[in-house]
XYZ file of C-alpha atoms in Angstrom:
265
model
C 110.782 11.303 56.896
C 107.578 12.529 55.332
C 105.250 9.549 55.724
C 102.270 9.928 58.033
C 103.335 9.171 61.611
C 99.807 7.973 62.330
C 100.550 4.977 60.101
C 104.155 4.537 61.206
C 105.464 1.138 60.030
C 106.607 0.053 63.493
C 103.021 -0.949 64.291
C 102.301 -4.655 64.189
C 101.622 -5.812 60.630
C 97.989 -6.227 59.655
C 98.510 -8.641 56.772
C 99.084 -12.396 56.794
C 102.716 -13.005 55.928
C 103.130 -16.738 56.388
C 106.204 -18.588 57.629
C 109.617 -18.525 55.970
C 110.675 -22.066 54.966
C 107.752 -23.578 56.939
C 109.236 -27.067 56.913
C 111.985 -25.984 59.337
C 109.873 -25.295 62.451
C 107.727 -28.316 61.546
C 110.803 -30.556 61.650
C 112.003 -29.141 64.975
C 108.527 -29.403 66.463
C 108.196 -33.019 65.357
C 111.660 -33.832 66.692
C 110.835 -32.260 70.046
C 107.614 -34.260 70.272
C 109.372 -37.540 69.476
C 112.087 -36.898 72.048
C 109.644 -35.974 74.809
C 107.468 -39.002 74.082
C 110.581 -41.169 74.083
C 111.583 -39.719 77.443
C 108.146 -40.349 78.945
C 107.975 -43.923 77.653
C 111.543 -44.635 78.774
C 110.850 -43.359 82.254
C 107.535 -45.246 82.461
C 108.804 -48.655 81.444
C 112.048 -48.334 83.407
C 114.312 -48.754 80.397
C 117.798 -47.287 79.913
C 118.524 -44.030 81.657
C 117.827 -41.924 78.587
C 114.852 -39.985 79.960
C 116.826 -36.898 81.153
C 118.636 -36.614 77.832
C 115.450 -37.070 75.825
C 113.668 -34.404 77.873
C 116.619 -32.031 77.535
C 116.986 -32.356 73.761
C 113.234 -32.347 73.287
C 112.978 -29.000 75.090
C 115.870 -27.623 73.037
C 114.097 -28.650 69.847
C 110.940 -26.855 70.956
C 113.007 -23.800 71.905
C 114.581 -23.783 68.431
C 111.145 -23.992 66.823
C 109.930 -21.171 69.053
C 112.866 -18.905 68.175
C 112.278 -19.614 64.507
C 108.581 -18.780 64.728
C 109.315 -15.549 66.594
C 111.840 -14.513 63.937
C 109.476 -15.189 61.051
C 106.292 -13.823 62.637
C 107.606 -10.796 64.521
C 111.370 -10.380 64.748
C 112.026 -9.725 61.071
C 109.392 -6.975 61.027
C 111.095 -5.134 63.884
C 114.522 -5.489 62.250
C 113.325 -4.290 58.863
C 111.519 -1.310 60.372
C 114.911 -0.166 61.640
C 116.713 -0.934 58.378
C 114.137 0.970 56.348
C 114.250 3.878 58.796
C 118.007 3.986 58.249
C 117.390 4.606 54.523
C 115.812 7.956 55.484
C 113.343 7.820 52.605
C 111.710 11.101 51.701
C 108.457 9.470 50.606
C 108.620 9.918 46.834
C 111.244 7.305 45.950
C 111.068 4.103 43.935
C 112.121 1.005 45.910
C 112.680 -2.565 44.722
C 112.330 -5.665 46.933
C 114.085 -8.770 45.582
C 112.205 -11.931 46.561
C 109.308 -10.020 48.078
C 107.123 -13.048 48.924
C 103.974 -12.105 50.822
C 105.270 -8.568 51.194
C 106.703 -8.209 54.703
C 109.485 -5.842 53.577
C 107.809 -4.614 50.393
C 104.764 -3.253 52.208
C 106.792 -1.802 55.074
C 108.684 0.143 52.404
C 105.445 1.129 50.666
C 104.092 2.646 53.880
C 107.061 5.005 53.787
C 106.289 6.063 50.196
C 103.072 8.113 50.089
C 104.248 9.719 46.845
C 106.507 6.877 45.675
C 106.341 3.294 44.500
C 107.457 -0.072 45.882
C 108.133 -2.844 43.373
C 108.324 -6.509 44.372
C 109.926 -9.318 42.380
C 109.437 -13.012 43.148
C 109.117 -16.469 41.590
C 106.318 -17.211 44.093
C 107.570 -20.570 45.387
C 105.737 -21.898 48.444
C 108.776 -23.814 49.739
C 110.440 -20.443 50.397
C 107.412 -19.033 52.226
C 104.082 -20.635 53.054
C 101.206 -19.585 50.782
C 103.539 -17.554 48.577
C 101.360 -16.114 45.813
C 100.936 -12.631 44.302
C 97.240 -12.624 45.168
C 98.182 -13.011 48.851
C 100.625 -10.110 48.600
C 97.922 -7.979 47.003
C 95.501 -8.818 49.843
C 98.174 -7.892 52.378
C 98.701 -4.596 50.558
C 94.985 -3.916 50.893
C 95.120 -4.740 54.610
C 98.077 -2.398 55.102
C 96.437 0.388 53.091
C 99.178 0.592 50.453
C 97.663 -1.256 47.481
C 97.990 1.869 45.323
C 101.729 2.121 46.035
C 102.996 -1.301 44.928
C 103.707 -3.197 41.719
C 104.373 -6.945 41.630
C 106.535 -8.669 39.028
C 107.101 -12.356 38.339
C 110.781 -12.557 37.461
C 114.114 -14.167 38.263
C 116.302 -11.873 40.347
C 119.297 -12.895 38.240
C 117.674 -11.151 35.255
C 115.558 -8.243 36.369
C 113.064 -6.703 33.915
C 114.089 -3.108 34.630
C 116.296 -0.493 33.004
C 119.611 0.601 34.485
C 119.345 3.054 37.375
C 115.593 2.640 37.912
C 115.417 2.506 41.720
C 116.421 4.789 44.572
C 116.878 1.802 46.895
C 117.019 -1.969 46.491
C 116.346 -4.319 49.406
C 116.249 -8.079 49.847
C 115.392 -10.277 52.828
C 116.351 -13.957 53.037
C 116.067 -14.487 49.304
C 119.434 -14.570 47.553
C 120.716 -17.565 49.573
C 118.010 -19.644 47.845
C 120.170 -19.478 44.714
C 122.410 -22.530 45.086
C 125.061 -21.544 42.533
C 127.636 -18.959 43.639
C 128.008 -17.515 40.137
C 124.265 -16.919 39.897
C 124.245 -15.288 43.319
C 126.903 -12.907 42.031
C 124.721 -12.249 38.991
C 121.824 -11.390 41.304
C 124.026 -8.879 43.136
C 125.174 -7.404 39.818
C 121.563 -7.036 38.720
C 120.622 -5.328 41.979
C 123.446 -2.817 41.510
C 122.605 -2.337 37.825
C 119.016 -1.249 38.502
C 120.079 0.968 41.426
C 120.469 4.634 40.579
C 123.769 6.419 41.312
C 123.701 7.431 44.960
C 121.131 4.731 45.793
C 121.452 2.291 48.679
C 121.392 -1.531 48.520
C 120.434 -3.464 51.691
C 120.554 -7.287 51.833
C 119.640 -9.370 54.889
C 120.500 -13.052 54.642
C 121.591 -16.112 56.599
C 124.408 -17.289 54.317
C 126.907 -16.038 51.729
C 127.087 -12.503 53.124
C 130.868 -12.372 52.823
C 130.405 -13.136 49.128
C 127.864 -10.311 48.847
C 130.284 -7.880 50.485
C 133.090 -8.941 48.140
C 130.782 -8.519 45.149
C 129.809 -4.999 46.245
C 133.471 -4.098 46.717
C 134.300 -5.413 43.243
C 131.414 -3.464 41.733
C 132.734 -0.243 43.214
C 130.114 0.549 45.841
C 131.155 2.575 48.849
C 130.079 2.857 52.500
C 129.835 -0.949 52.542
C 128.890 -2.500 55.876
C 128.335 -6.051 57.070
C 126.787 -6.617 60.504
C 124.589 -8.977 62.468
C 121.096 -7.887 63.475
C 120.857 -9.808 66.750
C 118.525 -12.320 68.338
C 115.345 -11.030 66.716
C 116.384 -12.831 63.525
C 117.985 -15.985 64.889
C 116.646 -18.891 62.859
C 116.451 -21.639 65.567
C 119.397 -20.143 67.487
C 122.602 -18.078 67.336
C 124.152 -20.658 65.001
C 121.865 -19.363 62.201
C 121.927 -15.573 62.567
C 120.880 -12.959 60.030
C 123.548 -10.636 58.685
C 122.945 -7.395 56.786
C 125.195 -6.223 53.969
C 124.678 -2.744 52.556
C 126.410 -0.319 50.257
C 125.894 2.871 48.260
C 126.285 3.124 44.501
C 128.702 5.926 43.614
C 127.269 8.988 41.913
C 130.275 9.352 39.634
C 131.602 7.502 37.801
C 128.792 4.997 37.522
C 129.535 1.310 38.047
C 130.148 -0.217 34.580
C 127.362 -2.718 34.032
C 125.735 -4.280 31.031
C 122.918 -2.446 29.302
C 119.627 -4.282 28.879
C 116.521 -3.925 26.816
C 113.408 -4.876 28.731
C 110.101 -6.187 27.491
C 107.055 -6.747 29.622
């Protein structure tokens, strides 16, 4: 890789990237507090023998919140450093991040592109990530020293405002599962493949629907398709909500038959 090793992306991020789905750790934290208070009160007043159970479940709730906060504040950065390293970018490519949010993956990609460009697409909804706003992403880009390497776009990932074969790589982290309708999720996958150049790599990390993504990539004719878990660094409250990565390469010839689009911006 040709990016400057002095600014290698494995360093701790310098921006402020918020919390993914911030209501989740808040709920677990509140539940843990209620259970521990219940256990203390029960033990104090000599009520039913619920104190041990309340303490146990209260601690588990706090543990779940802690695992979630680690995943969103640190774990996902470590995982994506490895995934982006695996792309073996030369430094002059064009990369697209679907659902870029505050820029955790987008800016990590941009740091690998001293002569390239990283594009981020989002609808900027704060329920998906706290403080989700393009101005925040731009400030993070300044903090990371890559403001001149990124472009932000407000768009729906089921209808991307780009021509066919625009990007050398397309990535997405914890975004496509936010689309509730299976048909629209498939459309998002089709759009990602459409804007990917022949020979380009698509990498999706998500907590649900990854078997559907793999089936969609197989139907669309991609090759070297993989589906694998990324381990405890991206457990969202525990091993019952793991992150799985699906990836595939668009064939160089023949190209995947996809609809042509005319874009206006």
